Amino acid sequence: MDLPNMGVPAELAARMSMAEQHEYLRSKFSRRGLIRGGALAAGAVASMPLLAGTANAAQGGSQGGDSQGAPAYYGRPGSGAVNGALVAPYGRHLAFGADPSSQFRVAWQTPVPVNRPYLRFGRSPLELGHKISAETRALHTPALVTTGAAVDQFYHHVAIDHLEPETTYFYGVGHDGFDPAAVQNAGTLGTFTTGPRPRRHGGDAAEPFTFTAFGDQGVSYHALGNDSVILAQNPAFHLHAGDIAYGDPAGQGLPADGSQYDARTWDSFLFQTESVAKTVPWMVSVGNHDMEAWYSPNGYGGDEARFDFIANGPDPVNAPGIYSFVYGNVAVISLDPNDVSYEIPANYNITGGKQTQWLEQQLSDFRRRSDVDFIVVFFHHCAFSTTNQHASEGGVRDQWVPLFEQHKVDLVINGHNHVYERTDAIANNAVKKALPAGSTHYPADGGVVYATAGAAGRSLYSFPVPDSYEGNVSSLDSVATYHWVKGGGKVTETVGWSRARYTGYSFLRVDATPARAGRTTTLKVTALAESGAQLDHFTIERTAGKH
């Protein structure tokens, strides 16, 4: 939807914040004026099509008004008039709670409203004795906001606490008429495994584990291919560094983005991702394509309906994508770079500086903890990249890079640029230490390594210089590129820190080998192509319990 064509001057539309866009949409297209009711589609829905252009969502499920006590962007769950036996849940995706050793969150979707959705779980597929009622978060998107007809979507969520560490549980999701414990539905069961007990609570965190990461996935056969290879790594969790489904394919944070917005893309994405996310916690951060103005003033209302964010950040109401957790000896921090972006400022300063203050405190706290050896930070916009399309975000450099260096962050993972690119160890915007493939980085010596893993499934970007990866090394002393500055301008620069570059589909695998205090502990970081071929690797080494 192009707001300049609806009476908003183009120069004003170009400067509208996400909150201003939301206010305009809500006043222009009130739900009472758009929703006229309608019959729910009845019939069996056992599977969903893969590609976004052909996805269907039930129409007319909401009858006007908003759910009592629910945020304004949530629609009514409805009466569940369809026979529940004809509706199969899909799009299951897991997330950690604040403590991965004892808290899990399970979410899923149904194409129409159902009565009394719930989750069963237990330690055996034959003993699913624990039953928890689900919370339903229903989204209504009018036809004038999404491409095509109006869309109603129904997401169900369960929080599970007080689990035993290092334990595998079986679970199934259902509703009246669909019992996951029934023999005929046994194929819908999934599993999840809780994390190790932290060392500070009596655990030794001695068992190695793997996690994976990428950004910018969307819906495609390349995205599905990456998912398949990721599942084969048997990761303990996965990090998705923003730009999740691309319901908004424009992603410029502008009113005109609405002319391309398609809420149904999320149905296809969650169906596609279920093969991994039903077993592997899918921990997301938010990118520019994840700001959707219709649902809430911050643009994140749709994300909050679909995902469960850990609510331990500085401003979970305005910026839910800011949070942290500790798994084994690795602390993970998710940030919201829309808050500091010079390139796409629709949510610039949405936390009023709270995020950066919180980040500084988190880094300080984690560095003081003897049970945390490594700190990994992931978010969308790149501090250091040389692509022709987005290159480097100056807002991240100005606000956060000094903190990363001060607290000796071990690894920063980004998306935004649809390539794989890895830097040398950087300090003060220059190379602190060269790190060819196979090298070992010692964070105590200074410098931070940045890995852009944005080639998860969307169309690929390009570099101004040749690719350089294992088996195809093209060493360069410098690359001519640019970074974004406040006000939206670009400043050219020549840099020497671009160590590895690859323009094919890929993702990161990170292998953690914890150790007892005083011994060597490592993170091995490997970039893998969609085919599973190794593109790059290096090791980060520390002394356990010593900072």
Coordinates of C-alpha atoms in Angstrom, one line a residue:
M1 CA 0.0 0.0 0.0
D2 CA 1.5 3.3 -1.1
L3 CA 0.6 5.9 1.4
P4 CA 1.8 8.8 -0.8
N5 CA -1.1 7.7 -3.1
M6 CA -3.6 8.1 -0.2
G7 CA -3.1 11.7 0.5
V8 CA 0.2 11.6 2.4
P9 CA 2.9 13.8 0.8
A10 CA 5.9 11.8 -0.5
E11 CA 8.3 13.9 1.5
L12 CA 6.4 13.2 4.7
A13 CA 5.9 9.5 4.0
A14 CA 9.7 9.1 3.6
R15 CA 10.2 10.4 7.1
M16 CA 7.4 8.6 8.9
S17 CA 8.5 6.4 11.9
M18 CA 7.1 3.0 12.4
A19 CA 4.8 4.3 15.1
E20 CA 3.5 7.1 12.8
Q21 CA 2.8 4.5 10.0
H22 CA 0.9 2.3 12.4
E23 CA -1.2 5.3 13.6
Y24 CA -2.0 6.2 10.0
L25 CA -3.0 2.7 9.0
R26 CA -5.2 2.2 12.0
S27 CA -7.0 5.5 11.5
K28 CA -7.4 5.0 7.7
F29 CA -8.4 1.3 7.8
S30 CA -10.3 0.6 11.1
R31 CA -11.3 -3.0 11.5
R32 CA -14.9 -2.0 12.0
G33 CA -15.0 -0.5 8.6
L34 CA -13.2 -3.4 6.9
I35 CA -14.5 -6.6 8.6
R36 CA -18.0 -7.7 7.7
G37 CA -17.8 -11.2 9.1
G38 CA -18.0 -14.3 7.0
A39 CA -17.9 -18.0 7.2
L40 CA -14.9 -20.0 8.1
A41 CA -13.5 -22.4 5.6
A42 CA -14.4 -25.9 6.7
G43 CA -12.4 -28.9 5.7
A44 CA -9.3 -30.9 6.5
V45 CA -6.0 -29.0 6.5
A46 CA -3.3 -31.5 7.0
S47 CA -0.5 -29.7 5.2
M48 CA 0.3 -26.3 3.8
P49 CA 2.0 -25.4 0.4
L50 CA 5.6 -24.5 0.5
L51 CA 5.9 -21.3 -1.5
A52 CA 4.4 -18.1 -0.4
G53 CA 2.6 -17.2 -3.6
T54 CA 0.1 -20.1 -3.2
A55 CA -0.4 -20.2 0.6
N56 CA -4.0 -19.9 1.9
A57 CA -5.3 -18.6 5.2
A58 CA -8.9 -18.9 6.5
Q59 CA -11.0 -15.8 5.8
G60 CA -13.4 -14.0 8.0
G61 CA -12.6 -15.6 11.3
S62 CA -12.8 -12.4 13.3
Q63 CA -16.2 -10.6 13.8
G64 CA -14.8 -7.1 14.6
G65 CA -13.4 -5.7 17.8
D66 CA -10.3 -6.9 19.6
S67 CA -9.9 -9.6 22.2
Q68 CA -10.6 -8.4 25.7
G69 CA -7.3 -7.8 27.5
A70 CA -5.2 -8.6 24.5
P71 CA -3.0 -6.2 22.6
A72 CA -4.9 -4.2 19.9
Y73 CA -3.3 -6.1 17.0
Y74 CA -4.6 -9.5 18.2
G75 CA -7.9 -10.6 16.7
R76 CA -10.5 -12.8 18.4
P77 CA -9.5 -16.5 18.4
G78 CA -13.1 -17.3 17.3
S79 CA -15.5 -20.0 18.4
G80 CA -13.8 -22.9 16.8
A81 CA -16.8 -23.7 14.7
V82 CA -14.9 -26.1 12.4
N83 CA -14.7 -29.7 13.5
G84 CA -11.4 -30.0 15.3
A85 CA -10.8 -33.5 13.9
L86 CA -10.4 -32.0 10.4
V87 CA -7.7 -29.5 11.5
A88 CA -4.1 -30.5 11.9
P89 CA -1.6 -28.2 13.7
Y90 CA 1.5 -27.2 11.8
G91 CA 4.4 -24.8 12.0
R92 CA 5.7 -26.0 15.3
H93 CA 8.7 -24.0 16.6
L94 CA 10.6 -24.1 19.9
A95 CA 12.4 -21.5 21.9
F96 CA 14.2 -21.4 25.2
G97 CA 12.9 -19.6 28.2
A98 CA 15.4 -17.5 30.2
D99 CA 17.0 -20.7 31.6
P100 CA 17.6 -23.2 28.8
S101 CA 18.2 -26.0 31.3
S102 CA 14.6 -25.9 32.7
Q103 CA 12.4 -23.7 30.5
F104 CA 11.0 -24.2 27.0
R105 CA 8.5 -22.4 24.9
V106 CA 6.4 -24.2 22.2
A107 CA 4.4 -22.4 19.5
W108 CA 2.4 -23.7 16.6
Q109 CA -0.3 -22.6 14.1
T110 CA -3.8 -23.7 13.0
P111 CA -5.3 -22.4 9.7
V112 CA -8.7 -21.8 11.5
P113 CA -9.7 -21.1 15.1
V114 CA -9.9 -24.3 17.3
N115 CA -11.4 -25.0 20.7
R116 CA -9.1 -25.4 23.7
P117 CA -5.7 -25.8 22.1
Y118 CA -3.1 -27.6 24.3
L119 CA 0.2 -29.3 24.6
R120 CA 1.0 -32.8 26.0
F121 CA 4.5 -33.8 27.0
G122 CA 6.4 -36.5 28.9
R123 CA 9.6 -38.5 28.9
S124 CA 8.2 -41.2 26.6
P125 CA 6.0 -41.0 23.5
L126 CA 3.7 -43.4 25.3
E127 CA 3.5 -41.3 28.5
L128 CA 2.4 -37.8 27.6
G129 CA 0.7 -37.3 30.9
H130 CA 1.4 -33.6 31.4
K131 CA -1.2 -31.4 29.6
I132 CA -1.0 -27.6 29.5
S133 CA -3.6 -25.2 27.9
A134 CA -2.3 -22.9 25.2
E135 CA -2.6 -19.2 24.8
T136 CA -3.9 -18.2 21.3
R137 CA -2.6 -15.1 19.6
A138 CA -4.8 -14.4 16.6
L139 CA -3.8 -11.8 13.9
H140 CA -6.2 -10.2 11.5
T141 CA -4.8 -8.5 8.5
P142 CA -7.3 -6.6 6.3
A143 CA -7.3 -6.9 2.5
L144 CA -6.1 -3.4 2.1
V145 CA -3.0 -4.0 4.3
T146 CA -1.9 -7.4 2.8
T147 CA -1.8 -8.4 -0.9
G148 CA -4.8 -10.4 -1.9
A149 CA -7.8 -11.1 0.5
A150 CA -7.9 -10.5 4.2
V151 CA -6.0 -13.0 6.3
D152 CA -6.7 -14.4 9.7
Q153 CA -3.9 -16.3 11.4
F154 CA -4.0 -18.3 14.7
Y155 CA -0.9 -19.0 16.7
H156 CA -0.9 -21.0 19.9
H157 CA 1.8 -20.8 22.7
V158 CA 2.7 -22.9 25.7
A159 CA 5.4 -22.1 28.3
I160 CA 6.9 -25.1 30.1
D161 CA 8.9 -24.5 33.2
H162 CA 10.5 -26.7 36.0
L163 CA 12.0 -29.2 33.5
E164 CA 15.0 -31.4 34.4
P165 CA 18.3 -30.3 32.8
E166 CA 19.9 -32.5 30.1
T167 CA 16.7 -34.4 29.5
T168 CA 14.8 -35.3 26.3
Y169 CA 11.1 -34.8 26.4
F170 CA 8.4 -35.9 23.9
Y171 CA 5.6 -33.5 23.1
G172 CA 2.5 -33.1 20.9
V173 CA 0.1 -30.3 20.3
G174 CA -3.6 -30.5 19.7
H175 CA -7.1 -29.2 20.4
D176 CA -10.6 -30.5 20.8
G177 CA -11.0 -33.2 18.2
F178 CA -7.3 -33.6 17.6
D179 CA -5.4 -35.5 20.4
P180 CA -1.6 -35.9 19.7
A181 CA -1.6 -38.9 22.0
A182 CA -4.0 -40.8 19.7
V183 CA -2.4 -43.6 17.7
Q184 CA -3.4 -42.1 14.4
N185 CA -1.6 -38.8 15.3
A186 CA 1.7 -40.4 16.6
G187 CA 3.5 -39.0 13.6
T188 CA 2.9 -35.5 14.8
L189 CA 5.0 -35.9 18.0
G190 CA 8.2 -34.0 18.5
T191 CA 11.1 -33.9 21.0
F192 CA 13.1 -31.3 22.8
T193 CA 16.2 -31.6 25.0
T194 CA 16.9 -29.2 27.9
G195 CA 20.3 -27.6 28.3
P196 CA 23.0 -28.5 30.8
R197 CA 22.8 -27.3 34.4
P198 CA 25.0 -24.1 34.6
R199 CA 28.3 -24.5 36.5
R200 CA 27.2 -21.9 39.0
H201 CA 24.3 -24.3 40.0
G202 CA 26.4 -27.4 40.4
G203 CA 27.0 -28.4 36.7
D204 CA 30.4 -28.8 35.2
A205 CA 29.3 -28.0 31.6
A206 CA 31.8 -30.5 30.4
E207 CA 29.9 -31.9 27.4
P208 CA 30.6 -30.4 24.0
F209 CA 27.7 -29.0 22.1
T210 CA 27.0 -27.4 18.7
F211 CA 24.8 -24.5 17.6
T212 CA 24.1 -23.0 14.2
A213 CA 23.3 -19.5 12.9
F214 CA 22.2 -17.5 9.9
G215 CA 20.1 -14.6 8.9
D216 CA 17.8 -13.6 6.0
Q217 CA 16.1 -16.9 5.3
G218 CA 12.6 -16.3 3.8
V219 CA 10.8 -19.0 1.9
S220 CA 12.7 -20.8 -1.0
Y221 CA 14.1 -24.1 -1.9
H222 CA 17.5 -22.8 -1.0
A223 CA 16.1 -22.0 2.5
L224 CA 14.7 -25.5 2.7
G225 CA 18.1 -26.9 1.7
N226 CA 19.9 -25.0 4.4
D227 CA 17.4 -26.3 6.9
S228 CA 18.1 -29.8 5.9
V229 CA 21.9 -29.4 6.3
I230 CA 21.4 -27.6 9.6
L231 CA 19.3 -30.5 11.0
A232 CA 22.2 -32.9 10.1
Q233 CA 24.5 -30.9 12.5
N234 CA 22.3 -31.9 15.5
P235 CA 22.5 -28.4 17.0
A236 CA 21.5 -27.6 20.6
F237 CA 19.9 -24.4 19.3
H238 CA 19.8 -22.2 16.2
L239 CA 20.2 -18.4 16.0
H240 CA 18.3 -16.5 13.3
A241 CA 19.8 -13.1 12.9
G242 CA 16.8 -11.2 11.6
D243 CA 14.8 -10.9 8.4
I244 CA 12.9 -14.0 9.1
A245 CA 10.1 -14.7 6.7
Y246 CA 10.0 -11.6 4.4
G247 CA 6.2 -11.0 4.7
D248 CA 7.4 -7.4 3.9
P249 CA 9.8 -8.1 1.0
A250 CA 10.7 -4.4 0.6
G251 CA 12.1 -3.9 4.1
Q252 CA 12.8 -0.2 3.8
G253 CA 10.8 0.8 6.8
L254 CA 8.7 3.1 4.6
P255 CA 5.0 3.4 4.1
A256 CA 5.3 2.2 0.5
D257 CA 6.5 -1.2 1.9
G258 CA 2.8 -2.1 2.5
S259 CA 2.1 -2.3 -1.2
Q260 CA 4.0 -5.6 -1.2
Y261 CA 3.2 -7.0 2.3
D262 CA 1.8 -10.5 2.3
A263 CA 0.9 -11.9 5.7
R264 CA 0.5 -15.4 4.2
T265 CA 4.2 -15.7 3.7
W266 CA 4.5 -16.4 7.4
D267 CA 2.3 -19.5 7.0
S268 CA 4.7 -20.9 4.4
F269 CA 7.8 -19.9 6.4
L270 CA 6.7 -21.7 9.6
F271 CA 5.6 -24.8 7.6
Q272 CA 9.0 -24.8 5.9
T273 CA 11.0 -24.3 9.1
E274 CA 9.1 -26.9 11.1
S275 CA 11.4 -29.7 10.0
V276 CA 14.1 -28.2 12.2
A277 CA 12.4 -25.8 14.6
K278 CA 10.1 -28.5 16.0
T279 CA 13.2 -30.1 17.6
V280 CA 15.8 -27.3 17.7
P281 CA 15.1 -24.0 19.6
W282 CA 14.8 -21.3 16.9
M283 CA 16.0 -18.2 18.6
V284 CA 15.2 -15.1 16.6
S285 CA 16.3 -11.5 16.5
V286 CA 14.6 -8.8 14.4
G287 CA 15.7 -7.2 11.2
N288 CA 14.4 -4.4 9.0
H289 CA 12.0 -6.8 7.1
D290 CA 10.5 -7.8 10.4
M291 CA 8.9 -4.4 11.1
E292 CA 5.3 -4.7 10.0
A293 CA 3.5 -1.4 10.7
W294 CA -0.2 -2.6 10.8
Y295 CA 0.0 -4.7 13.9
S296 CA 1.6 -2.4 16.5
P297 CA 3.3 1.0 16.9
N298 CA 6.8 -0.6 17.1
G299 CA 6.2 -2.9 14.1
Y300 CA 6.8 -6.0 16.1
G301 CA 3.3 -7.0 17.0
G302 CA 3.3 -9.7 14.3
D303 CA 6.6 -11.1 15.5
E304 CA 5.3 -11.3 19.1
A305 CA 2.2 -13.2 17.9
R306 CA 4.3 -15.8 16.1
F307 CA 7.4 -16.1 18.4
D308 CA 8.2 -16.3 22.1
F309 CA 10.9 -13.8 23.0
I310 CA 12.8 -14.1 26.3
A311 CA 11.5 -11.0 28.3
N312 CA 14.7 -10.2 30.1
G313 CA 15.8 -7.2 28.0
P314 CA 15.7 -3.6 28.9
D315 CA 12.4 -2.7 27.0
P316 CA 10.4 -5.9 26.1
V317 CA 7.3 -3.8 25.3
N318 CA 8.9 -1.6 22.7
A319 CA 11.8 -3.9 21.7
P320 CA 11.1 -7.6 22.3
G321 CA 14.1 -8.8 20.3
I322 CA 16.6 -7.7 23.0
Y323 CA 17.3 -10.6 25.4
S324 CA 20.0 -13.0 26.6
F325 CA 20.5 -16.5 27.8
V326 CA 23.4 -18.8 28.8
Y327 CA 23.8 -22.3 27.4
G328 CA 26.6 -24.3 28.9
N329 CA 29.6 -22.0 29.0
V330 CA 28.4 -19.7 26.2
A331 CA 26.4 -16.5 26.9
V332 CA 24.2 -15.4 23.9
I333 CA 22.9 -11.8 23.5
S334 CA 20.3 -10.8 20.9
L335 CA 20.1 -7.1 20.0
D336 CA 17.7 -5.0 17.9
P337 CA 19.8 -3.0 15.4
N338 CA 16.7 -1.1 14.1
D339 CA 17.1 0.9 17.3
V340 CA 20.5 2.3 16.1
S341 CA 20.3 2.0 12.3
Y342 CA 21.4 5.0 10.2
E343 CA 20.4 3.2 7.0
I344 CA 16.8 2.3 7.8
P345 CA 15.8 4.6 10.7
A346 CA 12.0 3.8 11.0
N347 CA 12.6 2.6 14.6
Y348 CA 15.7 4.7 15.3
N349 CA 16.1 5.3 19.1
I350 CA 13.0 3.3 19.9
T351 CA 14.5 2.3 23.3
G352 CA 15.7 5.8 24.1
G353 CA 19.2 4.5 24.8
K354 CA 18.1 1.8 27.1
Q355 CA 19.4 -1.0 24.8
T356 CA 23.0 0.3 24.7
Q357 CA 23.0 0.8 28.5
W358 CA 21.7 -2.7 29.0
L359 CA 24.2 -4.2 26.6
E360 CA 27.1 -2.6 28.5
Q361 CA 25.7 -4.0 31.8
Q362 CA 25.1 -7.4 30.3
L363 CA 28.6 -7.7 28.9
S364 CA 30.1 -6.6 32.2
D365 CA 28.0 -9.1 34.2
F366 CA 28.8 -12.0 31.8
R367 CA 32.5 -11.2 31.9
R368 CA 32.4 -11.4 35.7
R369 CA 30.8 -14.8 35.8
S370 CA 33.2 -17.7 36.2
D371 CA 30.8 -20.1 34.5
V372 CA 30.6 -18.0 31.3
D373 CA 33.7 -18.4 29.0
F374 CA 32.4 -17.1 25.7
I375 CA 30.1 -14.3 24.8
V376 CA 28.3 -14.5 21.4
V377 CA 26.3 -11.5 20.2
F378 CA 23.9 -11.8 17.3
F379 CA 21.8 -9.2 15.5
H380 CA 20.8 -8.2 12.0
H381 CA 22.7 -5.1 10.6
C382 CA 26.4 -5.6 9.9
A383 CA 29.1 -3.5 11.7
F384 CA 31.6 -4.7 9.1
S385 CA 30.8 -5.9 5.6
T386 CA 31.9 -5.0 2.1
T387 CA 29.0 -5.9 -0.1
N388 CA 27.7 -3.6 -2.8
Q389 CA 24.2 -3.7 -1.3
H390 CA 24.3 -2.7 2.4
A391 CA 27.9 -2.8 3.4
S392 CA 28.5 -1.6 7.0
E393 CA 26.0 0.0 9.5
G394 CA 27.6 3.1 11.1
G395 CA 25.0 3.2 13.9
V396 CA 26.2 -0.2 15.1
R397 CA 29.8 0.9 14.9
D398 CA 29.1 4.1 16.8
Q399 CA 27.0 2.6 19.6
W400 CA 28.1 -1.0 20.1
V401 CA 31.5 -1.8 18.6
P402 CA 33.4 0.0 21.4
L403 CA 31.5 -2.1 23.9
F404 CA 32.3 -5.3 22.1
E405 CA 36.0 -4.4 22.1
Q406 CA 36.0 -3.2 25.7
H407 CA 34.5 -6.5 27.0
K408 CA 36.3 -8.7 24.5
V409 CA 33.3 -10.2 22.9
D410 CA 34.3 -13.5 21.3
L411 CA 32.1 -13.6 18.2
V412 CA 29.5 -11.3 16.6
I413 CA 27.1 -12.9 14.1
N414 CA 25.1 -10.7 11.6
G415 CA 22.8 -11.1 8.6
H416 CA 21.4 -8.2 6.4
N417 CA 24.0 -8.8 3.6
H418 CA 23.0 -12.0 1.7
V419 CA 26.5 -13.5 1.6
Y420 CA 29.0 -15.1 3.9
E421 CA 31.8 -12.8 5.0
R422 CA 34.2 -13.1 7.9
T423 CA 36.6 -10.5 9.2
D424 CA 40.0 -10.7 10.8
A425 CA 40.2 -9.7 14.5
I426 CA 39.2 -6.0 14.4
A427 CA 40.0 -3.2 16.9
N428 CA 39.5 0.5 16.2
N429 CA 38.1 -0.2 12.8
A430 CA 41.4 -1.8 11.7
V431 CA 42.9 -5.3 11.7
K432 CA 44.3 -6.2 15.1
K433 CA 45.3 -9.7 14.0
A434 CA 45.1 -11.4 10.7
L435 CA 43.1 -14.7 10.9
P436 CA 43.5 -16.9 7.8
A437 CA 41.3 -20.0 7.6
G438 CA 42.4 -22.5 10.2
S439 CA 43.8 -19.8 12.6
T440 CA 43.2 -19.5 16.3
H441 CA 41.9 -16.3 17.8
Y442 CA 42.8 -15.4 21.4
P443 CA 40.3 -12.7 22.6
A444 CA 42.5 -11.8 25.5
D445 CA 44.9 -10.3 23.0
G446 CA 42.2 -7.9 21.8
G447 CA 40.1 -7.6 18.6
V448 CA 36.7 -9.0 17.8
V449 CA 35.7 -11.3 14.9
Y450 CA 32.5 -10.5 12.9
A451 CA 30.8 -13.1 10.8
T452 CA 28.0 -12.2 8.3
A453 CA 25.9 -15.3 7.6
G454 CA 23.1 -13.7 5.6
A455 CA 22.8 -16.3 2.8
A456 CA 20.1 -18.5 4.3
G457 CA 17.7 -18.5 1.4
R458 CA 17.0 -15.1 -0.2
S459 CA 18.5 -13.8 -3.4
L460 CA 22.2 -13.4 -3.1
Y461 CA 24.2 -10.2 -3.0
S462 CA 27.6 -9.3 -4.5
F463 CA 31.1 -8.1 -3.5
P464 CA 33.1 -5.5 -5.3
V465 CA 36.1 -7.9 -5.2
P466 CA 36.4 -11.7 -5.9
D467 CA 35.2 -14.3 -3.4
S468 CA 37.8 -15.8 -1.1
Y469 CA 37.2 -19.1 0.8
E470 CA 38.8 -22.4 1.5
G471 CA 40.0 -23.9 -1.7
N472 CA 39.5 -20.6 -3.5
V473 CA 41.6 -18.1 -1.7
S474 CA 42.0 -14.6 -3.2
S475 CA 44.0 -12.6 -0.7
L476 CA 43.7 -8.8 -0.9
D477 CA 45.3 -6.1 1.1
S478 CA 42.4 -3.8 0.8
V479 CA 38.8 -3.5 -0.4
A480 CA 37.0 -0.3 -1.4
T481 CA 33.6 -0.2 0.3
Y482 CA 31.4 2.2 2.4
H483 CA 29.5 2.6 5.6
W484 CA 26.3 4.3 6.5
V485 CA 26.3 7.5 8.5
K486 CA 23.6 9.4 10.5
G487 CA 21.1 11.0 8.2
G488 CA 21.2 8.1 5.7
G489 CA 24.3 9.0 3.7
K490 CA 27.2 6.7 2.7
V491 CA 30.9 7.4 3.3
T492 CA 33.4 5.5 1.2
E493 CA 36.3 3.7 2.9
T494 CA 39.1 1.3 2.1
V495 CA 39.4 -1.6 4.5
G496 CA 41.8 -4.5 5.1
W497 CA 39.7 -6.7 7.4
S498 CA 37.7 -8.7 4.9
R499 CA 39.2 -12.1 5.3
A500 CA 36.6 -14.6 3.8
R501 CA 33.9 -14.0 1.2
Y502 CA 31.4 -16.4 -0.4
T503 CA 28.4 -15.5 -2.5
G504 CA 26.6 -18.9 -2.3
Y505 CA 24.0 -20.1 0.2
S506 CA 25.5 -21.0 3.6
F507 CA 25.3 -20.9 7.4
L508 CA 27.5 -21.1 10.5
R509 CA 28.2 -24.1 12.7
V510 CA 29.8 -23.3 16.1
D511 CA 31.2 -26.2 18.2
A512 CA 31.7 -25.5 21.8
T513 CA 34.1 -27.6 23.8
P514 CA 33.8 -26.6 27.5
A515 CA 36.4 -27.4 30.1
R516 CA 37.0 -27.3 33.8
A517 CA 38.4 -24.1 35.3
G518 CA 42.0 -23.4 34.4
R519 CA 41.9 -25.6 31.2
T520 CA 41.6 -24.6 27.6
T521 CA 38.1 -24.2 26.2
T522 CA 37.3 -23.5 22.6
L523 CA 34.7 -22.4 20.1
K524 CA 35.3 -23.8 16.6
V525 CA 33.5 -21.6 14.0
T526 CA 32.8 -23.2 10.6
A527 CA 31.0 -21.8 7.6
L528 CA 29.2 -24.5 5.6
A529 CA 27.7 -24.2 2.1
E530 CA 24.1 -25.3 1.3
S531 CA 25.8 -28.5 0.0
G532 CA 27.5 -29.1 3.3
A533 CA 31.0 -28.2 1.9
Q534 CA 33.3 -26.4 4.3
L535 CA 34.0 -22.8 3.3
D536 CA 35.9 -21.4 6.2
H537 CA 36.9 -22.2 9.8
F538 CA 38.7 -20.7 12.7
T539 CA 39.0 -21.4 16.5
I540 CA 38.4 -19.1 19.4
E541 CA 40.4 -20.2 22.5
R542 CA 40.2 -19.1 26.1
T543 CA 41.2 -20.5 29.6
A544 CA 38.0 -21.7 31.3
G545 CA 36.9 -19.5 34.2
K546 CA 39.5 -16.8 33.5
H547 CA 38.8 -13.5 32.0

